[in-house]
mmCIF file of C-alpha atoms in Angstrom:
data_model
loop_
_atom_site.group_PDB
_atom_site.id
_atom_site.type_symbol
_atom_site.label_atom_id
_atom_site.label_comp_id
_atom_site.label_asym_id
_atom_site.label_seq_id
_atom_site.Cartn_x
_atom_site.Cartn_y
_atom_site.Cartn_z
ATOM 1 C CA UNK E 89 -39.415 -99.138 2.824
ATOM 2 C CA UNK E 90 -39.933 -99.717 -0.880
ATOM 3 C CA UNK E 91 -41.826 -97.122 -2.906
ATOM 4 C CA UNK E 92 -43.620 -98.798 -5.807
ATOM 5 C CA UNK E 93 -45.668 -96.836 -8.346
ATOM 6 C CA UNK E 94 -49.371 -97.672 -8.503
ATOM 7 C CA UNK E 95 -49.153 -97.364 -12.280
ATOM 8 C CA UNK E 96 -46.170 -97.021 -14.629
ATOM 9 C CA UNK E 97 -46.868 -94.027 -16.904
ATOM 10 C CA UNK E 98 -43.456 -93.881 -18.587
ATOM 11 C CA UNK E 99 -40.477 -96.178 -18.915
ATOM 12 C CA UNK E 100 -37.067 -94.817 -19.939
ATOM 13 C CA UNK E 101 -34.948 -97.239 -21.908
ATOM 14 C CA UNK E 102 -31.246 -96.958 -22.589
ATOM 15 C CA UNK E 103 -28.449 -99.209 -23.697
ATOM 16 C CA UNK E 104 -24.933 -99.092 -22.358
ATOM 17 C CA UNK E 105 -21.801 -100.625 -23.791
ATOM 18 C CA UNK E 106 -18.466 -100.569 -22.042
ATOM 19 C CA UNK E 107 -18.458 -98.800 -18.720
ATOM 20 C CA UNK E 108 -17.450 -95.644 -16.941
ATOM 21 C CA UNK E 109 -13.893 -95.679 -18.329
ATOM 22 C CA UNK E 110 -14.605 -96.151 -22.031
ATOM 23 C CA UNK E 111 -18.239 -96.684 -22.890
ATOM 24 C CA UNK E 112 -21.301 -95.327 -24.582
ATOM 25 C CA UNK E 113 -24.865 -94.738 -23.409
ATOM 26 C CA UNK E 114 -27.836 -94.148 -25.683
ATOM 27 C CA UNK E 115 -31.547 -93.795 -25.082
ATOM 28 C CA UNK E 116 -33.894 -96.011 -27.040
ATOM 29 C CA UNK E 117 -35.227 -93.002 -28.973
ATOM 30 C CA UNK E 118 -31.717 -91.761 -29.812
ATOM 31 C CA UNK E 119 -32.170 -88.369 -28.157
ATOM 32 C CA UNK E 120 -29.445 -89.218 -25.647
ATOM 33 C CA UNK E 121 -26.242 -90.610 -27.155
ATOM 34 C CA UNK E 122 -23.067 -89.984 -25.182
ATOM 35 C CA UNK E 123 -19.532 -91.262 -24.783
ATOM 36 C CA UNK E 124 -18.585 -92.319 -21.262
ATOM 37 C CA UNK E 125 -15.100 -91.698 -19.904
ATOM 38 C CA UNK E 126 -13.695 -91.459 -16.425
ATOM 39 C CA UNK E 127 -13.021 -87.940 -15.137
ATOM 40 C CA UNK E 128 -9.435 -86.725 -14.872
ATOM 41 C CA UNK E 129 -9.685 -87.021 -11.064
ATOM 42 C CA UNK E 130 -10.138 -90.770 -11.504
ATOM 43 C CA UNK E 131 -7.329 -91.234 -14.012
ATOM 44 C CA UNK E 132 -9.432 -90.855 -17.137
ATOM 45 C CA UNK E 133 -9.247 -88.358 -19.971
ATOM 46 C CA UNK E 134 -12.362 -86.466 -18.877
ATOM 47 C CA UNK E 135 -13.446 -86.113 -22.488
ATOM 48 C CA UNK E 136 -16.886 -87.733 -22.133
ATOM 49 C CA UNK E 137 -19.559 -87.743 -19.519
ATOM 50 C CA UNK E 138 -19.690 -90.089 -16.536
ATOM 51 C CA UNK E 139 -22.434 -91.778 -14.518
ATOM 52 C CA UNK E 140 -22.268 -89.202 -11.725
ATOM 53 C CA UNK E 141 -22.874 -86.330 -14.169
ATOM 54 C CA UNK E 142 -25.842 -88.189 -15.633
ATOM 55 C CA UNK E 143 -27.228 -88.891 -12.161
ATOM 56 C CA UNK E 144 -26.724 -85.247 -11.128
ATOM 57 C CA UNK E 145 -28.587 -84.015 -14.207
ATOM 58 C CA UNK E 146 -31.495 -86.424 -13.753
ATOM 59 C CA UNK E 147 -31.763 -85.907 -10.016
ATOM 60 C CA UNK E 148 -31.502 -82.134 -10.342
ATOM 61 C CA UNK E 149 -34.224 -81.958 -12.995
ATOM 62 C CA UNK E 150 -36.517 -84.217 -10.968
ATOM 63 C CA UNK E 151 -35.883 -82.259 -7.763
ATOM 64 C CA UNK E 152 -36.610 -78.935 -9.459
ATOM 65 C CA UNK E 153 -39.888 -80.376 -10.746
ATOM 66 C CA UNK E 154 -40.763 -81.537 -7.238
ATOM 67 C CA UNK E 155 -39.922 -78.067 -5.937
ATOM 68 C CA UNK E 156 -42.279 -76.464 -8.451
ATOM 69 C CA UNK E 157 -45.076 -78.804 -7.350
ATOM 70 C CA UNK E 158 -44.699 -78.234 -3.598
ATOM 71 C CA UNK E 159 -44.166 -74.494 -4.024
ATOM 72 C CA UNK E 160 -47.327 -74.167 -6.119
ATOM 73 C CA UNK E 161 -49.251 -76.075 -3.455
ATOM 74 C CA UNK E 162 -47.980 -73.519 -0.906
ATOM 75 C CA UNK E 163 -48.930 -70.607 -3.173
ATOM 76 C CA UNK E 164 -45.305 -69.714 -3.956
ATOM 77 C CA UNK E 165 -43.946 -69.036 -7.426
ATOM 78 C CA UNK E 166 -40.644 -70.926 -7.567
ATOM 79 C CA UNK E 167 -40.390 -70.925 -11.364
ATOM 80 C CA UNK E 168 -37.191 -68.864 -11.194
ATOM 81 C CA UNK E 169 -35.440 -71.292 -8.847
ATOM 82 C CA UNK E 170 -31.949 -72.452 -9.750
ATOM 83 C CA UNK E 171 -30.404 -75.622 -8.446
ATOM 84 C CA UNK E 172 -26.772 -76.598 -8.062
ATOM 85 C CA UNK E 173 -26.172 -80.267 -7.387
ATOM 86 C CA UNK E 174 -23.025 -82.146 -6.490
ATOM 87 C CA UNK E 175 -22.811 -85.919 -6.639
ATOM 88 C CA UNK E 176 -19.721 -87.201 -4.857
ATOM 89 C CA UNK E 177 -18.181 -90.596 -5.652
ATOM 90 C CA UNK E 178 -15.561 -92.425 -3.648
ATOM 91 C CA UNK E 179 -14.527 -95.651 -1.986
ATOM 92 C CA UNK E 180 -16.186 -96.961 1.150
ATOM 93 C CA UNK E 181 -15.391 -100.026 3.273
ATOM 94 C CA UNK E 182 -16.325 -102.615 0.641
ATOM 95 C CA UNK E 183 -17.024 -100.868 -2.671
ATOM 96 C CA UNK E 184 -17.839 -97.304 -3.712
ATOM 97 C CA UNK E 185 -20.486 -94.899 -2.503
ATOM 98 C CA UNK E 186 -22.174 -91.633 -3.416
ATOM 99 C CA UNK E 187 -23.054 -88.389 -1.681
ATOM 100 C CA UNK E 188 -25.524 -85.731 -2.842
ATOM 101 C CA UNK E 189 -25.596 -82.039 -2.032
ATOM 102 C CA UNK E 190 -28.332 -79.818 -3.466
ATOM 103 C CA UNK E 191 -28.363 -76.041 -3.098
ATOM 104 C CA UNK E 192 -31.453 -74.274 -4.381
ATOM 105 C CA UNK E 193 -31.845 -70.516 -4.743
ATOM 106 C CA UNK E 194 -35.460 -69.362 -4.849
ATOM 107 C CA UNK E 195 -36.100 -65.737 -5.845
ATOM 108 C CA UNK E 196 -38.710 -63.737 -3.949
ATOM 109 C CA UNK E 197 -38.722 -65.732 -0.709
ATOM 110 C CA UNK E 198 -36.865 -65.440 2.579
ATOM 111 C CA UNK E 199 -34.324 -68.007 3.740
ATOM 112 C CA UNK E 200 -36.714 -69.820 6.069
ATOM 113 C CA UNK E 201 -39.298 -70.251 3.304
ATOM 114 C CA UNK E 202 -36.623 -71.399 0.842
ATOM 115 C CA UNK E 203 -35.378 -74.034 3.289
ATOM 116 C CA UNK E 204 -38.905 -75.206 4.068
ATOM 117 C CA UNK E 205 -39.702 -75.578 0.368
ATOM 118 C CA UNK E 206 -36.553 -77.574 -0.439
ATOM 119 C CA UNK E 207 -37.203 -79.886 2.512
ATOM 120 C CA UNK E 208 -40.758 -80.481 1.252
ATOM 121 C CA UNK E 209 -39.409 -81.079 -2.254
ATOM 122 C CA UNK E 210 -36.858 -83.534 -0.841
ATOM 123 C CA UNK E 211 -39.664 -85.505 0.825
ATOM 124 C CA UNK E 212 -41.686 -85.463 -2.435
ATOM 125 C CA UNK E 213 -39.006 -86.028 -5.111
ATOM 126 C CA UNK E 214 -38.865 -89.631 -6.422
ATOM 127 C CA UNK E 215 -35.057 -89.491 -6.741
ATOM 128 C CA UNK E 216 -34.688 -88.253 -3.151
ATOM 129 C CA UNK E 217 -37.013 -90.978 -1.953
ATOM 130 C CA UNK E 218 -35.129 -93.610 -3.971
ATOM 131 C CA UNK E 219 -31.782 -92.823 -2.357
ATOM 132 C CA UNK E 220 -33.114 -92.110 1.141
ATOM 133 C CA UNK E 221 -31.176 -94.071 3.738
ATOM 134 C CA UNK E 222 -28.474 -95.056 1.245
ATOM 135 C CA UNK E 223 -26.867 -91.809 0.099
ATOM 136 C CA UNK E 224 -25.923 -89.019 2.513
ATOM 137 C CA UNK E 225 -27.864 -86.052 1.133
ATOM 138 C CA UNK E 226 -28.049 -82.395 2.114
ATOM 139 C CA UNK E 227 -30.574 -79.919 0.785
ATOM 140 C CA UNK E 228 -30.102 -76.214 1.295
ATOM 141 C CA UNK E 229 -32.592 -73.494 0.385
ATOM 142 C CA UNK E 230 -31.335 -69.963 -0.198
ATOM 143 C CA UNK E 231 -33.324 -66.753 -0.561
ATOM 144 C CA UNK E 232 -32.867 -65.298 -4.009
#
């Protein structure tokens, strides 16, 4: 199923030169301007960022925003939530693939409530919805 916005309210624009081994990425407004290098685990120097770090940061920020929205709807203050995200990268049968593991600690709630909230956030988050069915993803809620 394709999820298409009814209305585009913001468009991010970036330019990329080179690639994951020796490149550069910059946002149109210049706020983001980073060197790209492969991590040491992949034979690179590990001195710049890489696409998986950028994806983890974007996905994590989006997911935390989704969590705030669903928690507020349920009458829960999740403003103190912290999220740890791991984006795995490795070969598959024909190319390369990703995995995603999100662990969210929510202060002031029990474990069952934390898990329920992260599952609702996962169903609501645009990044989660975008990768659904393509990227093995786990979401874990922890009482804080």
